[in-house]
Amino acid sequence: MYDFHMHTAFSDDGSATIDEMAEAAIAANLTGIAITDHLDPFYPDTEMPFMIEIDDYEKALTEAVPRYAGRLDIAAGIEIGMQSGPALEVCEETVSRFSYDFVIGSVHASKDKCIHLPEFTEGKTLGQIIEDYYTDLIECIKAYKNYDVLGHLNVIDRYAGGYAPVDVYLPYAEEALKIAIADGKGIEINTSSYRYGMGSRTTPTKEILDLYVSLGGEILTTGSDAHKPCDVGSDIEKGEQMILSSGLSYVCTYKNRTPVFHKIG
Ligand SMILES: [Zn+2]
Ligand SMILES: [Zn+2]
């Protein structure tokens, strides 16, 4: 099994070392992981600005990969926080300057507001929150292509104060998926939804996943979004079950920005 989304102390919201995450992955019998710390240019939260020490991060990745050769495949990854505007230029520059294996494109902030805080949601209907989140995501991926998979596509479900009905969110998700598929991008099964007690509201939802597959999408990664060692590999099996239930039978990892397909089930 593969866990292709996790954070270390290089992210403001993480505290573990790469070695601690890697050892946890070995203990969990994983075959491979991606370290995907946050790059969130112009993140609006000044208390947690997510300013990654990029030189140190790249050096740590370069050193860690060979250290685990034969025991654990480590992909050098990064999770970029896309926001329309100049943030995308910083993402482009940073992703281009290092030999990353894997880039997750996520939306954590929109129009200078953190989507997980009331500043993004208050005073809006559920429909407006959904519209604002997805509209910005679509704008980003129309303009920005230097990523491999869309991270936690429906993450707004965690923060919107309610689960929007399918007919409200799916048309936006469809537009995003069509762009992603046309660009050869994948989506991730982010298994943190199980840890956050979201029940059947998985990330992505069953409806988004089925739509991605019916539109011709084939690239699915699994990732726990662990921020501490005890969560490494958590519910990856459920993620694989989701893939199988969509009719696909491969999980992807990435090496040198290229998907590698692994048969599951
Ligand atoms: Zn994220
Ligand atoms: Zn993450």
PDB file of C-alpha atoms and ligand atoms in Angstrom:
ATOM      1  CA  MET A   1       0.000   0.000   0.000  1.00  0.00           C
ATOM      2  CA  TYR A   2       1.051   3.566  -0.654  1.00  0.00           C
ATOM      3  CA  ASP A   3       0.536   6.711   1.369  1.00  0.00           C
ATOM      4  CA  PHE A   4       1.146   9.639  -0.951  1.00  0.00           C
ATOM      5  CA  HIS A   5       0.192  12.571   1.239  1.00  0.00           C
ATOM      6  CA  MET A   6       1.825  13.430   4.561  1.00  0.00           C
ATOM      7  CA  HIS A   7       3.426  16.336   6.405  1.00  0.00           C
ATOM      8  CA  THR A   8       6.489  16.788   8.590  1.00  0.00           C
ATOM      9  CA  ALA A   9       7.807  19.658  10.703  1.00  0.00           C
ATOM     10  CA  PHE A  10       8.578  21.520   7.476  1.00  0.00           C
ATOM     11  CA  SER A  11       4.852  22.310   7.506  1.00  0.00           C
ATOM     12  CA  ASP A  12       3.612  24.755  10.148  1.00  0.00           C
ATOM     13  CA  ASP A  13       0.983  22.235  11.209  1.00  0.00           C
ATOM     14  CA  GLY A  14       3.355  19.270  11.483  1.00  0.00           C
ATOM     15  CA  SER A  15       6.030  18.369  14.028  1.00  0.00           C
ATOM     16  CA  ALA A  16       7.585  15.037  13.045  1.00  0.00           C
ATOM     17  CA  THR A  17      10.805  14.449  11.139  1.00  0.00           C
ATOM     18  CA  ILE A  18      10.937  12.726   7.759  1.00  0.00           C
ATOM     19  CA  ASP A  19      12.603   9.791   9.537  1.00  0.00           C
ATOM     20  CA  GLU A  20       9.785   9.503  12.062  1.00  0.00           C
ATOM     21  CA  MET A  21       7.204   9.431   9.267  1.00  0.00           C
ATOM     22  CA  ALA A  22       9.266   6.955   7.236  1.00  0.00           C
ATOM     23  CA  GLU A  23       9.760   4.612  10.193  1.00  0.00           C
ATOM     24  CA  ALA A  24       6.015   4.752  10.882  1.00  0.00           C
ATOM     25  CA  ALA A  25       5.393   3.836   7.242  1.00  0.00           C
ATOM     26  CA  ILE A  26       7.731   0.843   7.496  1.00  0.00           C
ATOM     27  CA  ALA A  27       6.022  -0.252  10.723  1.00  0.00           C
ATOM     28  CA  ALA A  28       2.665   0.014   8.898  1.00  0.00           C
ATOM     29  CA  ASN A  29       4.007  -2.242   6.118  1.00  0.00           C
ATOM     30  CA  LEU A  30       3.692   0.399   3.431  1.00  0.00           C
ATOM     31  CA  THR A  31       5.638  -0.044   0.215  1.00  0.00           C
ATOM     32  CA  GLY A  32       6.009   3.625  -0.579  1.00  0.00           C
ATOM     33  CA  ILE A  33       5.207   7.108   0.643  1.00  0.00           C
ATOM     34  CA  ALA A  34       5.409  10.659  -0.574  1.00  0.00           C
ATOM     35  CA  ILE A  35       6.474  13.438   1.760  1.00  0.00           C
ATOM     36  CA  THR A  36       4.285  16.364   0.716  1.00  0.00           C
ATOM     37  CA  ASP A  37       4.900  19.390   2.902  1.00  0.00           C
ATOM     38  CA  HIS A  38       2.977  22.599   2.408  1.00  0.00           C
ATOM     39  CA  LEU A  39       3.940  25.392   0.067  1.00  0.00           C
ATOM     40  CA  ASP A  40       1.220  27.995   0.513  1.00  0.00           C
ATOM     41  CA  PRO A  41       2.368  31.317  -0.963  1.00  0.00           C
ATOM     42  CA  PHE A  42       0.455  34.334   0.373  1.00  0.00           C
ATOM     43  CA  TYR A  43      -1.392  32.194   2.891  1.00  0.00           C
ATOM     44  CA  PRO A  44      -3.541  34.741   4.726  1.00  0.00           C
ATOM     45  CA  ASP A  45      -3.127  33.414   8.289  1.00  0.00           C
ATOM     46  CA  THR A  46      -0.258  35.441   9.780  1.00  0.00           C
ATOM     47  CA  GLU A  47      -0.068  33.198  12.875  1.00  0.00           C
ATOM     48  CA  MET A  48       0.453  30.122  10.714  1.00  0.00           C
ATOM     49  CA  PRO A  49       1.856  31.472   7.455  1.00  0.00           C
ATOM     50  CA  PHE A  50       3.037  28.128   6.048  1.00  0.00           C
ATOM     51  CA  MET A  51       6.336  29.589   4.902  1.00  0.00           C
ATOM     52  CA  ILE A  52       8.321  26.476   4.162  1.00  0.00           C
ATOM     53  CA  GLU A  53      12.131  26.617   4.446  1.00  0.00           C
ATOM     54  CA  ILE A  54      12.390  25.398   0.909  1.00  0.00           C
ATOM     55  CA  ASP A  55      16.193  24.980   0.688  1.00  0.00           C
ATOM     56  CA  ASP A  56      16.277  22.899   3.859  1.00  0.00           C
ATOM     57  CA  TYR A  57      13.260  20.922   2.690  1.00  0.00           C
ATOM     58  CA  GLU A  58      14.770  20.036  -0.656  1.00  0.00           C
ATOM     59  CA  LYS A  59      18.046  19.067   1.025  1.00  0.00           C
ATOM     60  CA  ALA A  60      16.247  16.858   3.561  1.00  0.00           C
ATOM     61  CA  LEU A  61      14.297  15.109   0.794  1.00  0.00           C
ATOM     62  CA  THR A  62      17.431  14.555  -1.272  1.00  0.00           C
ATOM     63  CA  GLU A  63      19.150  12.962   1.705  1.00  0.00           C
ATOM     64  CA  ALA A  64      16.197  10.876   2.903  1.00  0.00           C
ATOM     65  CA  VAL A  65      15.356   9.088  -0.348  1.00  0.00           C
ATOM     66  CA  PRO A  66      18.610   7.062  -0.610  1.00  0.00           C
ATOM     67  CA  ARG A  67      18.703   6.473   3.146  1.00  0.00           C
ATOM     68  CA  TYR A  68      15.584   4.285   2.856  1.00  0.00           C
ATOM     69  CA  ALA A  69      16.458   2.558  -0.419  1.00  0.00           C
ATOM     70  CA  GLY A  70      15.423  -1.093  -0.257  1.00  0.00           C
ATOM     71  CA  ARG A  71      13.214  -0.531   2.786  1.00  0.00           C
ATOM     72  CA  LEU A  72      10.775   2.125   1.662  1.00  0.00           C
ATOM     73  CA  ASP A  73      10.242   4.027  -1.569  1.00  0.00           C
ATOM     74  CA  ILE A  74      10.112   7.716  -0.731  1.00  0.00           C
ATOM     75  CA  ALA A  75       8.849  10.163  -3.320  1.00  0.00           C
ATOM     76  CA  ALA A  76       9.960  13.747  -2.999  1.00  0.00           C
ATOM     77  CA  GLY A  77       6.674  15.580  -2.990  1.00  0.00           C
ATOM     78  CA  ILE A  78       5.096  18.892  -2.167  1.00  0.00           C
ATOM     79  CA  GLU A  79       1.523  20.053  -1.584  1.00  0.00           C
ATOM     80  CA  ILE A  80       0.990  23.432  -3.134  1.00  0.00           C
ATOM     81  CA  GLY A  81      -1.785  25.718  -1.941  1.00  0.00           C
ATOM     82  CA  MET A  82      -3.220  27.262  -5.076  1.00  0.00           C
ATOM     83  CA  GLN A  83      -4.804  30.692  -4.977  1.00  0.00           C
ATOM     84  CA  SER A  84      -5.624  32.627  -8.081  1.00  0.00           C
ATOM     85  CA  GLY A  85      -3.214  35.515  -8.606  1.00  0.00           C
ATOM     86  CA  PRO A  86       0.504  35.853  -7.850  1.00  0.00           C
ATOM     87  CA  ALA A  87       0.587  32.781  -5.575  1.00  0.00           C
ATOM     88  CA  LEU A  88       0.513  30.633  -8.684  1.00  0.00           C
ATOM     89  CA  GLU A  89       3.718  32.229  -9.954  1.00  0.00           C
ATOM     90  CA  VAL A  90       5.487  31.322  -6.720  1.00  0.00           C
ATOM     91  CA  CYS A  91       4.136  27.762  -7.006  1.00  0.00           C
ATOM     92  CA  GLU A  92       5.444  27.555 -10.557  1.00  0.00           C
ATOM     93  CA  GLU A  93       8.901  28.839  -9.611  1.00  0.00           C
ATOM     94  CA  THR A  94       9.237  26.556  -6.597  1.00  0.00           C
ATOM     95  CA  VAL A  95       7.961  23.394  -8.263  1.00  0.00           C
ATOM     96  CA  SER A  96      10.193  23.985 -11.296  1.00  0.00           C
ATOM     97  CA  ARG A  97      13.441  24.528  -9.438  1.00  0.00           C
ATOM     98  CA  PHE A  98      13.718  21.092  -7.813  1.00  0.00           C
ATOM     99  CA  SER A  99      13.346  17.543  -9.080  1.00  0.00           C
ATOM    100  CA  TYR A 100      10.103  16.718  -7.326  1.00  0.00           C
ATOM    101  CA  ASP A 101       8.512  13.333  -7.950  1.00  0.00           C
ATOM    102  CA  PHE A 102       5.000  14.377  -7.051  1.00  0.00           C
ATOM    103  CA  VAL A 103       3.010  17.586  -6.666  1.00  0.00           C
ATOM    104  CA  ILE A 104      -0.406  17.790  -5.019  1.00  0.00           C
ATOM    105  CA  GLY A 105      -2.444  20.820  -6.059  1.00  0.00           C
ATOM    106  CA  SER A 106      -4.819  21.890  -3.304  1.00  0.00           C
ATOM    107  CA  VAL A 107      -6.905  24.892  -2.344  1.00  0.00           C
ATOM    108  CA  HIS A 108      -6.494  26.009   1.281  1.00  0.00           C
ATOM    109  CA  ALA A 109      -7.275  29.689   0.849  1.00  0.00           C
ATOM    110  CA  SER A 110      -9.353  31.714  -1.512  1.00  0.00           C
ATOM    111  CA  LYS A 111      -9.419  35.457  -2.123  1.00  0.00           C
ATOM    112  CA  ASP A 112      -7.213  36.155   0.922  1.00  0.00           C
ATOM    113  CA  LYS A 113      -9.333  34.041   3.241  1.00  0.00           C
ATOM    114  CA  CYS A 114      -8.504  30.682   4.824  1.00  0.00           C
ATOM    115  CA  ILE A 115     -11.242  28.298   3.800  1.00  0.00           C
ATOM    116  CA  HIS A 116     -11.192  26.481   7.153  1.00  0.00           C
ATOM    117  CA  LEU A 117     -11.954  29.670   9.107  1.00  0.00           C
ATOM    118  CA  PRO A 118     -15.249  31.518   9.606  1.00  0.00           C
ATOM    119  CA  GLU A 119     -13.813  34.443   7.596  1.00  0.00           C
ATOM    120  CA  PHE A 120     -14.495  32.374   4.462  1.00  0.00           C
ATOM    121  CA  THR A 121     -17.900  30.981   5.387  1.00  0.00           C
ATOM    122  CA  GLU A 122     -19.710  33.486   7.617  1.00  0.00           C
ATOM    123  CA  GLY A 123     -22.577  35.415   6.104  1.00  0.00           C
ATOM    124  CA  LYS A 124     -22.848  33.010   3.175  1.00  0.00           C
ATOM    125  CA  THR A 125     -25.349  30.313   2.342  1.00  0.00           C
ATOM    126  CA  LEU A 126     -24.051  26.781   1.885  1.00  0.00           C
ATOM    127  CA  GLY A 127     -24.553  27.227  -1.847  1.00  0.00           C
ATOM    128  CA  GLN A 128     -22.418  30.381  -1.890  1.00  0.00           C
ATOM    129  CA  ILE A 129     -19.630  28.695   0.071  1.00  0.00           C
ATOM    130  CA  ILE A 130     -19.600  25.826  -2.407  1.00  0.00           C
ATOM    131  CA  GLU A 131     -19.687  28.196  -5.370  1.00  0.00           C
ATOM    132  CA  ASP A 132     -16.864  30.380  -4.007  1.00  0.00           C
ATOM    133  CA  TYR A 133     -14.613  27.426  -3.225  1.00  0.00           C
ATOM    134  CA  TYR A 134     -15.049  25.587  -6.512  1.00  0.00           C
ATOM    135  CA  THR A 135     -15.014  28.697  -8.675  1.00  0.00           C
ATOM    136  CA  ASP A 136     -11.596  29.614  -7.341  1.00  0.00           C
ATOM    137  CA  LEU A 137     -10.320  26.071  -7.727  1.00  0.00           C
ATOM    138  CA  ILE A 138     -11.482  26.045 -11.364  1.00  0.00           C
ATOM    139  CA  GLU A 139      -9.876  29.434 -11.989  1.00  0.00           C
ATOM    140  CA  CYS A 140      -6.595  28.116 -10.549  1.00  0.00           C
ATOM    141  CA  ILE A 141      -6.421  24.968 -12.659  1.00  0.00           C
ATOM    142  CA  LYS A 142      -7.374  26.842 -15.804  1.00  0.00           C
ATOM    143  CA  ALA A 143      -4.301  29.014 -15.264  1.00  0.00           C
ATOM    144  CA  TYR A 144      -1.921  26.657 -13.502  1.00  0.00           C
ATOM    145  CA  LYS A 145      -0.854  23.230 -14.731  1.00  0.00           C
ATOM    146  CA  ASN A 146       2.278  22.327 -12.768  1.00  0.00           C
ATOM    147  CA  TYR A 147       0.732  19.768 -10.429  1.00  0.00           C
ATOM    148  CA  ASP A 148      -0.019  16.034 -10.660  1.00  0.00           C
ATOM    149  CA  VAL A 149      -3.185  15.356  -8.676  1.00  0.00           C
ATOM    150  CA  LEU A 150      -5.889  17.512  -7.169  1.00  0.00           C
ATOM    151  CA  GLY A 151      -5.681  17.251  -3.372  1.00  0.00           C
ATOM    152  CA  HIS A 152      -8.785  16.639  -1.244  1.00  0.00           C
ATOM    153  CA  LEU A 153     -11.056  17.952  -4.000  1.00  0.00           C
ATOM    154  CA  ASN A 154     -14.139  18.450  -1.826  1.00  0.00           C
ATOM    155  CA  VAL A 155     -12.256  19.586   1.291  1.00  0.00           C
ATOM    156  CA  ILE A 156     -14.749  22.423   1.692  1.00  0.00           C
ATOM    157  CA  ASP A 157     -17.227  19.826   2.974  1.00  0.00           C
ATOM    158  CA  ARG A 158     -15.203  19.783   6.201  1.00  0.00           C
ATOM    159  CA  TYR A 159     -15.670  23.485   6.818  1.00  0.00           C
ATOM    160  CA  ALA A 160     -18.908  24.560   5.160  1.00  0.00           C
ATOM    161  CA  GLY A 161     -21.096  23.804   8.175  1.00  0.00           C
ATOM    162  CA  GLY A 162     -23.085  21.205   6.285  1.00  0.00           C
ATOM    163  CA  TYR A 163     -22.828  18.775   3.423  1.00  0.00           C
ATOM    164  CA  ALA A 164     -24.094  20.321   0.195  1.00  0.00           C
ATOM    165  CA  PRO A 165     -26.404  18.104  -1.853  1.00  0.00           C
ATOM    166  CA  VAL A 166     -25.017  16.417  -4.941  1.00  0.00           C
ATOM    167  CA  ASP A 167     -26.875  18.669  -7.369  1.00  0.00           C
ATOM    168  CA  VAL A 168     -25.283  21.720  -5.725  1.00  0.00           C
ATOM    169  CA  TYR A 169     -21.616  20.693  -5.764  1.00  0.00           C
ATOM    170  CA  LEU A 170     -21.328  18.140  -8.556  1.00  0.00           C
ATOM    171  CA  PRO A 171     -21.632  20.564 -11.510  1.00  0.00           C
ATOM    172  CA  TYR A 172     -18.643  22.515 -10.139  1.00  0.00           C
ATOM    173  CA  ALA A 173     -16.698  19.330  -9.457  1.00  0.00           C
ATOM    174  CA  GLU A 174     -17.481  18.203 -13.003  1.00  0.00           C
ATOM    175  CA  GLU A 175     -15.972  21.346 -14.480  1.00  0.00           C
ATOM    176  CA  ALA A 176     -12.835  20.878 -12.377  1.00  0.00           C
ATOM    177  CA  LEU A 177     -12.584  17.195 -13.271  1.00  0.00           C
ATOM    178  CA  LYS A 178     -12.908  17.860 -16.989  1.00  0.00           C
ATOM    179  CA  ILE A 179     -10.005  20.322 -16.855  1.00  0.00           C
ATOM    180  CA  ALA A 180      -7.911  17.948 -14.760  1.00  0.00           C
ATOM    181  CA  ILE A 181      -8.560  14.981 -17.067  1.00  0.00           C
ATOM    182  CA  ALA A 182      -7.831  17.012 -20.199  1.00  0.00           C
ATOM    183  CA  ASP A 183      -4.523  17.995 -18.591  1.00  0.00           C
ATOM    184  CA  GLY A 184      -3.656  14.389 -17.667  1.00  0.00           C
ATOM    185  CA  LYS A 185      -4.042  15.012 -13.946  1.00  0.00           C
ATOM    186  CA  GLY A 186      -5.292  12.666 -11.257  1.00  0.00           C
ATOM    187  CA  ILE A 187      -7.242  13.057  -8.061  1.00  0.00           C
ATOM    188  CA  GLU A 188      -6.362  11.709  -4.654  1.00  0.00           C
ATOM    189  CA  ILE A 189      -8.373   9.588  -2.275  1.00  0.00           C
ATOM    190  CA  ASN A 190      -7.637  11.537   0.907  1.00  0.00           C
ATOM    191  CA  THR A 191      -8.351   9.090   3.701  1.00  0.00           C
ATOM    192  CA  SER A 192      -8.321  11.747   6.425  1.00  0.00           C
ATOM    193  CA  SER A 193     -12.108  11.936   6.003  1.00  0.00           C
ATOM    194  CA  TYR A 194     -12.306   8.705   8.003  1.00  0.00           C
ATOM    195  CA  ARG A 195     -10.215  10.156  10.839  1.00  0.00           C
ATOM    196  CA  TYR A 196     -12.319  13.310  10.848  1.00  0.00           C
ATOM    197  CA  GLY A 197     -15.490  11.228  11.285  1.00  0.00           C
ATOM    198  CA  MET A 198     -17.088  12.342   8.043  1.00  0.00           C
ATOM    199  CA  GLY A 199     -18.728   8.952   7.559  1.00  0.00           C
ATOM    200  CA  SER A 200     -19.934   8.389   4.039  1.00  0.00           C
ATOM    201  CA  ARG A 201     -18.873  11.938   3.079  1.00  0.00           C
ATOM    202  CA  THR A 202     -15.541  10.716   1.791  1.00  0.00           C
ATOM    203  CA  THR A 203     -12.848  12.764   0.013  1.00  0.00           C
ATOM    204  CA  PRO A 204     -13.670  12.675  -2.817  1.00  0.00           C
ATOM    205  CA  THR A 205     -17.315  11.741  -2.506  1.00  0.00           C
ATOM    206  CA  LYS A 206     -18.465   8.585  -4.234  1.00  0.00           C
ATOM    207  CA  GLU A 207     -20.275  10.771  -6.766  1.00  0.00           C
ATOM    208  CA  ILE A 208     -17.128  12.774  -7.606  1.00  0.00           C
ATOM    209  CA  LEU A 209     -15.040   9.619  -7.893  1.00  0.00           C
ATOM    210  CA  ASP A 210     -17.574   7.875 -10.146  1.00  0.00           C
ATOM    211  CA  LEU A 211     -17.832  10.989 -12.298  1.00  0.00           C
ATOM    212  CA  TYR A 212     -14.044  11.221 -12.625  1.00  0.00           C
ATOM    213  CA  VAL A 213     -13.939   7.607 -13.835  1.00  0.00           C
ATOM    214  CA  SER A 214     -16.923   7.996 -16.177  1.00  0.00           C
ATOM    215  CA  LEU A 215     -15.275  11.063 -17.743  1.00  0.00           C
ATOM    216  CA  GLY A 216     -12.215   8.923 -18.530  1.00  0.00           C
ATOM    217  CA  GLY A 217     -10.017   9.679 -15.506  1.00  0.00           C
ATOM    218  CA  GLU A 218      -7.660   6.866 -14.534  1.00  0.00           C
ATOM    219  CA  ILE A 219      -5.138   8.372 -12.128  1.00  0.00           C
ATOM    220  CA  LEU A 220      -5.942   7.887  -8.456  1.00  0.00           C
ATOM    221  CA  THR A 221      -3.522   8.172  -5.555  1.00  0.00           C
ATOM    222  CA  THR A 222      -4.152   7.298  -1.910  1.00  0.00           C
ATOM    223  CA  GLY A 223      -2.962   9.519   0.911  1.00  0.00           C
ATOM    224  CA  SER A 224      -3.629   9.809   4.638  1.00  0.00           C
ATOM    225  CA  ASP A 225      -2.728  13.503   4.933  1.00  0.00           C
ATOM    226  CA  ALA A 226      -0.991  12.467   8.156  1.00  0.00           C
ATOM    227  CA  HIS A 227       0.522  15.263  10.219  1.00  0.00           C
ATOM    228  CA  LYS A 228       1.933  12.855  12.819  1.00  0.00           C
ATOM    229  CA  PRO A 229       3.502   9.390  12.665  1.00  0.00           C
ATOM    230  CA  CYS A 230       0.536   7.544  14.210  1.00  0.00           C
ATOM    231  CA  ASP A 231      -1.640   8.548  11.237  1.00  0.00           C
ATOM    232  CA  VAL A 232       0.751   7.337   8.531  1.00  0.00           C
ATOM    233  CA  GLY A 233      -1.009   4.743   6.408  1.00  0.00           C
ATOM    234  CA  SER A 234      -4.320   5.177   8.189  1.00  0.00           C
ATOM    235  CA  ASP A 235      -7.353   3.957   6.227  1.00  0.00           C
ATOM    236  CA  ILE A 236      -5.349   3.503   3.023  1.00  0.00           C
ATOM    237  CA  GLU A 237      -7.080   0.125   2.707  1.00  0.00           C
ATOM    238  CA  LYS A 238     -10.444   1.930   2.658  1.00  0.00           C
ATOM    239  CA  GLY A 239      -9.055   4.208  -0.018  1.00  0.00           C
ATOM    240  CA  GLU A 240      -8.171   1.197  -2.143  1.00  0.00           C
ATOM    241  CA  GLN A 241     -11.667  -0.182  -1.600  1.00  0.00           C
ATOM    242  CA  MET A 242     -13.047   3.115  -2.906  1.00  0.00           C
ATOM    243  CA  ILE A 243     -10.909   2.780  -6.024  1.00  0.00           C
ATOM    244  CA  LEU A 244     -12.131  -0.770  -6.600  1.00  0.00           C
ATOM    245  CA  SER A 245     -15.738   0.302  -6.071  1.00  0.00           C
ATOM    246  CA  SER A 246     -15.308   2.897  -8.820  1.00  0.00           C
ATOM    247  CA  GLY A 247     -14.469   0.127 -11.288  1.00  0.00           C
ATOM    248  CA  LEU A 248     -10.746   0.909 -11.512  1.00  0.00           C
ATOM    249  CA  SER A 249      -8.186  -1.579 -10.221  1.00  0.00           C
ATOM    250  CA  TYR A 250      -5.013   0.479 -10.054  1.00  0.00           C
ATOM    251  CA  VAL A 251      -3.576   2.891  -7.522  1.00  0.00           C
ATOM    252  CA  CYS A 252      -0.955   5.334  -8.733  1.00  0.00           C
ATOM    253  CA  THR A 253       2.290   6.538  -7.282  1.00  0.00           C
ATOM    254  CA  TYR A 254       4.552   9.077  -8.945  1.00  0.00           C
ATOM    255  CA  LYS A 255       8.218   9.057  -9.856  1.00  0.00           C
ATOM    256  CA  ASN A 256       9.761  12.059 -11.645  1.00  0.00           C
ATOM    257  CA  ARG A 257       6.280  13.558 -12.074  1.00  0.00           C
ATOM    258  CA  THR A 258       5.105  10.475 -13.984  1.00  0.00           C
ATOM    259  CA  PRO A 259       2.327   8.193 -12.749  1.00  0.00           C
ATOM    260  CA  VAL A 260       3.174   4.555 -12.031  1.00  0.00           C
ATOM    261  CA  PHE A 261       0.176   2.198 -11.959  1.00  0.00           C
ATOM    262  CA  HIS A 262      -0.003  -0.576  -9.346  1.00  0.00           C
ATOM    263  CA  LYS A 263      -2.637  -3.301  -9.556  1.00  0.00           C
ATOM    264  CA  ILE A 264      -4.729  -3.666  -6.405  1.00  0.00           C
ATOM    265  CA  GLY A 265      -7.437  -6.053  -5.206  1.00  0.00           C
TER     266      GLY A 265
HETATM  267 ZN    ZN B   1      -4.208  20.131   2.022  1.00  0.00          ZN
HETATM  268 ZN    ZN B   2      -1.992  17.941   3.324  1.00  0.00          ZN
END
